Amino acid sequence: MSEKQKGEAKTARIPIKIVPAERLKKPDWIRVKAGNSATRFGEIKQILREHHLHTVCEEATCPNIGECFGKGTATFMILGDLCTRRCPFCDVGHGKPLPPDPNEP
């Protein structure tokens, strides 16, 4: 079985040098709330959980998820939550694909 790689594990083999820097506080106006269970956002998340669906939005930790889910849209992943590509800019876990789930909608 393939192990899902995310974050540092995914980029560990890329030869980069990380220079630590002071983290600057973001201004209050730039902060946006993703949504809660009482909004369209919550409704979409509930539907996804009930049907065991995976979205690129969630797997890639997309910063715009509140905007899309709030409008009732999502980009679905098929055949599980692993991607067969290894794009260094994307946070979707990658690895060898698992056999198809006969219960996947």
PDB file of C-alpha atoms in Angstrom:
ATOM      1  CA  MET A   1       0.000   0.000   0.000  1.00  0.00           C
ATOM      2  CA  SER A   2       1.241   3.467  -0.818  1.00  0.00           C
ATOM      3  CA  GLU A   3       1.831   6.035   1.913  1.00  0.00           C
ATOM      4  CA  LYS A   4       0.436   9.506   1.349  1.00  0.00           C
ATOM      5  CA  GLN A   5       3.161  12.146   1.366  1.00  0.00           C
ATOM      6  CA  LYS A   6       2.415  15.757   2.301  1.00  0.00           C
ATOM      7  CA  GLY A   7       4.330  18.812   3.414  1.00  0.00           C
ATOM      8  CA  GLU A   8       8.019  18.269   4.209  1.00  0.00           C
ATOM      9  CA  ALA A   9       7.903  14.566   3.362  1.00  0.00           C
ATOM     10  CA  LYS A  10       6.813  15.441  -0.167  1.00  0.00           C
ATOM     11  CA  THR A  11       9.556  17.980  -0.847  1.00  0.00           C
ATOM     12  CA  ALA A  12      12.388  16.420   1.191  1.00  0.00           C
ATOM     13  CA  ARG A  13      14.253  15.249  -1.930  1.00  0.00           C
ATOM     14  CA  ILE A  14      14.185  18.672  -3.593  1.00  0.00           C
ATOM     15  CA  PRO A  15      17.532  20.430  -2.988  1.00  0.00           C
ATOM     16  CA  ILE A  16      16.420  23.748  -1.481  1.00  0.00           C
ATOM     17  CA  LYS A  17      17.807  25.870   1.301  1.00  0.00           C
ATOM     18  CA  ILE A  18      15.301  27.327   3.741  1.00  0.00           C
ATOM     19  CA  VAL A  19      16.428  30.547   5.355  1.00  0.00           C
ATOM     20  CA  PRO A  20      14.476  31.245   8.552  1.00  0.00           C
ATOM     21  CA  ALA A  21      12.880  34.681   8.654  1.00  0.00           C
ATOM     22  CA  GLU A  22      10.719  36.547  11.109  1.00  0.00           C
ATOM     23  CA  ARG A  23       7.016  35.913  10.477  1.00  0.00           C
ATOM     24  CA  LEU A  24       5.132  39.129   9.969  1.00  0.00           C
ATOM     25  CA  LYS A  25       1.616  39.483  11.334  1.00  0.00           C
ATOM     26  CA  LYS A  26      -1.008  39.792   8.618  1.00  0.00           C
ATOM     27  CA  PRO A  27      -3.275  42.845   8.777  1.00  0.00           C
ATOM     28  CA  ASP A  28      -6.806  42.253  10.091  1.00  0.00           C
ATOM     29  CA  TRP A  29      -8.399  43.182   6.754  1.00  0.00           C
ATOM     30  CA  ILE A  30      -6.671  40.287   4.974  1.00  0.00           C
ATOM     31  CA  ARG A  31      -8.189  37.622   7.218  1.00  0.00           C
ATOM     32  CA  VAL A  32     -11.239  35.825   5.849  1.00  0.00           C
ATOM     33  CA  LYS A  33     -13.328  33.236   7.678  1.00  0.00           C
ATOM     34  CA  ALA A  34     -13.798  29.991   5.761  1.00  0.00           C
ATOM     35  CA  GLY A  35     -17.308  29.377   7.005  1.00  0.00           C
ATOM     36  CA  ASN A  36     -19.080  27.323   9.619  1.00  0.00           C
ATOM     37  CA  SER A  37     -21.542  24.459   9.878  1.00  0.00           C
ATOM     38  CA  ALA A  38     -24.538  26.804   9.625  1.00  0.00           C
ATOM     39  CA  THR A  39     -23.543  28.129   6.176  1.00  0.00           C
ATOM     40  CA  ARG A  40     -23.352  26.692   2.649  1.00  0.00           C
ATOM     41  CA  PHE A  41     -19.725  25.871   3.470  1.00  0.00           C
ATOM     42  CA  GLY A  42     -20.860  23.537   6.258  1.00  0.00           C
ATOM     43  CA  GLU A  43     -23.517  21.977   4.053  1.00  0.00           C
ATOM     44  CA  ILE A  44     -20.949  21.116   1.361  1.00  0.00           C
ATOM     45  CA  LYS A  45     -18.527  19.648   3.934  1.00  0.00           C
ATOM     46  CA  GLN A  46     -21.322  17.506   5.376  1.00  0.00           C
ATOM     47  CA  ILE A  47     -22.274  16.177   1.926  1.00  0.00           C
ATOM     48  CA  LEU A  48     -18.629  15.346   1.190  1.00  0.00           C
ATOM     49  CA  ARG A  49     -18.256  13.457   4.498  1.00  0.00           C
ATOM     50  CA  GLU A  50     -21.525  11.534   4.095  1.00  0.00           C
ATOM     51  CA  HIS A  51     -20.492  10.289   0.656  1.00  0.00           C
ATOM     52  CA  HIS A  52     -16.784   9.779   1.524  1.00  0.00           C
ATOM     53  CA  LEU A  53     -15.695  12.129  -1.270  1.00  0.00           C
ATOM     54  CA  HIS A  54     -12.291  13.779  -1.626  1.00  0.00           C
ATOM     55  CA  THR A  55     -11.720  17.240  -3.072  1.00  0.00           C
ATOM     56  CA  VAL A  56      -8.630  18.941  -4.405  1.00  0.00           C
ATOM     57  CA  CYS A  57      -9.742  21.939  -2.353  1.00  0.00           C
ATOM     58  CA  GLU A  58      -9.307  20.093   0.950  1.00  0.00           C
ATOM     59  CA  GLU A  59      -6.369  17.860   0.024  1.00  0.00           C
ATOM     60  CA  ALA A  60      -4.346  20.801  -1.303  1.00  0.00           C
ATOM     61  CA  THR A  61      -5.255  22.970   1.710  1.00  0.00           C
ATOM     62  CA  CYS A  62      -6.496  25.634  -0.693  1.00  0.00           C
ATOM     63  CA  PRO A  63      -6.738  29.100   0.876  1.00  0.00           C
ATOM     64  CA  ASN A  64      -9.841  29.849  -1.236  1.00  0.00           C
ATOM     65  CA  ILE A  65     -11.877  26.888   0.009  1.00  0.00           C
ATOM     66  CA  GLY A  66     -14.359  29.139   1.795  1.00  0.00           C
ATOM     67  CA  GLU A  67     -15.125  31.003  -1.400  1.00  0.00           C
ATOM     68  CA  CYS A  68     -15.751  27.842  -3.451  1.00  0.00           C
ATOM     69  CA  PHE A  69     -17.598  25.818  -0.815  1.00  0.00           C
ATOM     70  CA  GLY A  70     -19.581  28.941   0.073  1.00  0.00           C
ATOM     71  CA  LYS A  71     -20.848  29.048  -3.515  1.00  0.00           C
ATOM     72  CA  GLY A  72     -21.613  25.319  -3.473  1.00  0.00           C
ATOM     73  CA  THR A  73     -18.739  24.229  -5.721  1.00  0.00           C
ATOM     74  CA  ALA A  74     -15.838  21.799  -5.262  1.00  0.00           C
ATOM     75  CA  THR A  75     -13.231  20.078  -7.436  1.00  0.00           C
ATOM     76  CA  PHE A  76     -13.430  16.334  -6.867  1.00  0.00           C
ATOM     77  CA  MET A  77     -10.667  13.751  -6.856  1.00  0.00           C
ATOM     78  CA  ILE A  78     -11.539  10.359  -8.283  1.00  0.00           C
ATOM     79  CA  LEU A  79     -10.116   7.007  -7.185  1.00  0.00           C
ATOM     80  CA  GLY A  80      -9.201   8.185  -3.677  1.00  0.00           C
ATOM     81  CA  ASP A  81      -7.191  11.020  -2.175  1.00  0.00           C
ATOM     82  CA  LEU A  82      -3.790  10.295  -3.755  1.00  0.00           C
ATOM     83  CA  CYS A  83      -2.431  12.003  -6.846  1.00  0.00           C
ATOM     84  CA  THR A  84       0.035  10.195  -9.118  1.00  0.00           C
ATOM     85  CA  ARG A  85       1.909  13.404  -9.901  1.00  0.00           C
ATOM     86  CA  ARG A  86       4.557  15.005  -7.723  1.00  0.00           C
ATOM     87  CA  CYS A  87       4.048  18.717  -8.287  1.00  0.00           C
ATOM     88  CA  PRO A  88       6.250  20.524  -5.734  1.00  0.00           C
ATOM     89  CA  PHE A  89       3.929  23.544  -5.600  1.00  0.00           C
ATOM     90  CA  CYS A  90       0.830  21.481  -4.723  1.00  0.00           C
ATOM     91  CA  ASP A  91       0.014  20.095  -1.281  1.00  0.00           C
ATOM     92  CA  VAL A  92      -2.120  17.190  -2.514  1.00  0.00           C
ATOM     93  CA  GLY A  93      -0.671  13.945  -1.173  1.00  0.00           C
ATOM     94  CA  HIS A  94       0.922  11.800  -3.852  1.00  0.00           C
ATOM     95  CA  GLY A  95       1.850   8.180  -4.204  1.00  0.00           C
ATOM     96  CA  LYS A  96       1.048   4.957  -5.997  1.00  0.00           C
ATOM     97  CA  PRO A  97      -2.693   4.750  -6.652  1.00  0.00           C
ATOM     98  CA  LEU A  98      -4.713   2.288  -4.624  1.00  0.00           C
ATOM     99  CA  PRO A  99      -7.156  -0.142  -6.250  1.00  0.00           C
ATOM    100  CA  PRO A 100     -10.510   1.450  -7.125  1.00  0.00           C
ATOM    101  CA  ASP A 101     -13.043   1.518  -4.288  1.00  0.00           C
ATOM    102  CA  PRO A 102     -16.186  -0.237  -5.541  1.00  0.00           C
ATOM    103  CA  ASN A 103     -18.243   1.949  -3.173  1.00  0.00           C
ATOM    104  CA  GLU A 104     -16.918   5.261  -4.507  1.00  0.00           C
ATOM    105  CA  PRO A 105     -19.845   7.283  -5.880  1.00  0.00           C
TER     106      PRO A 105
END
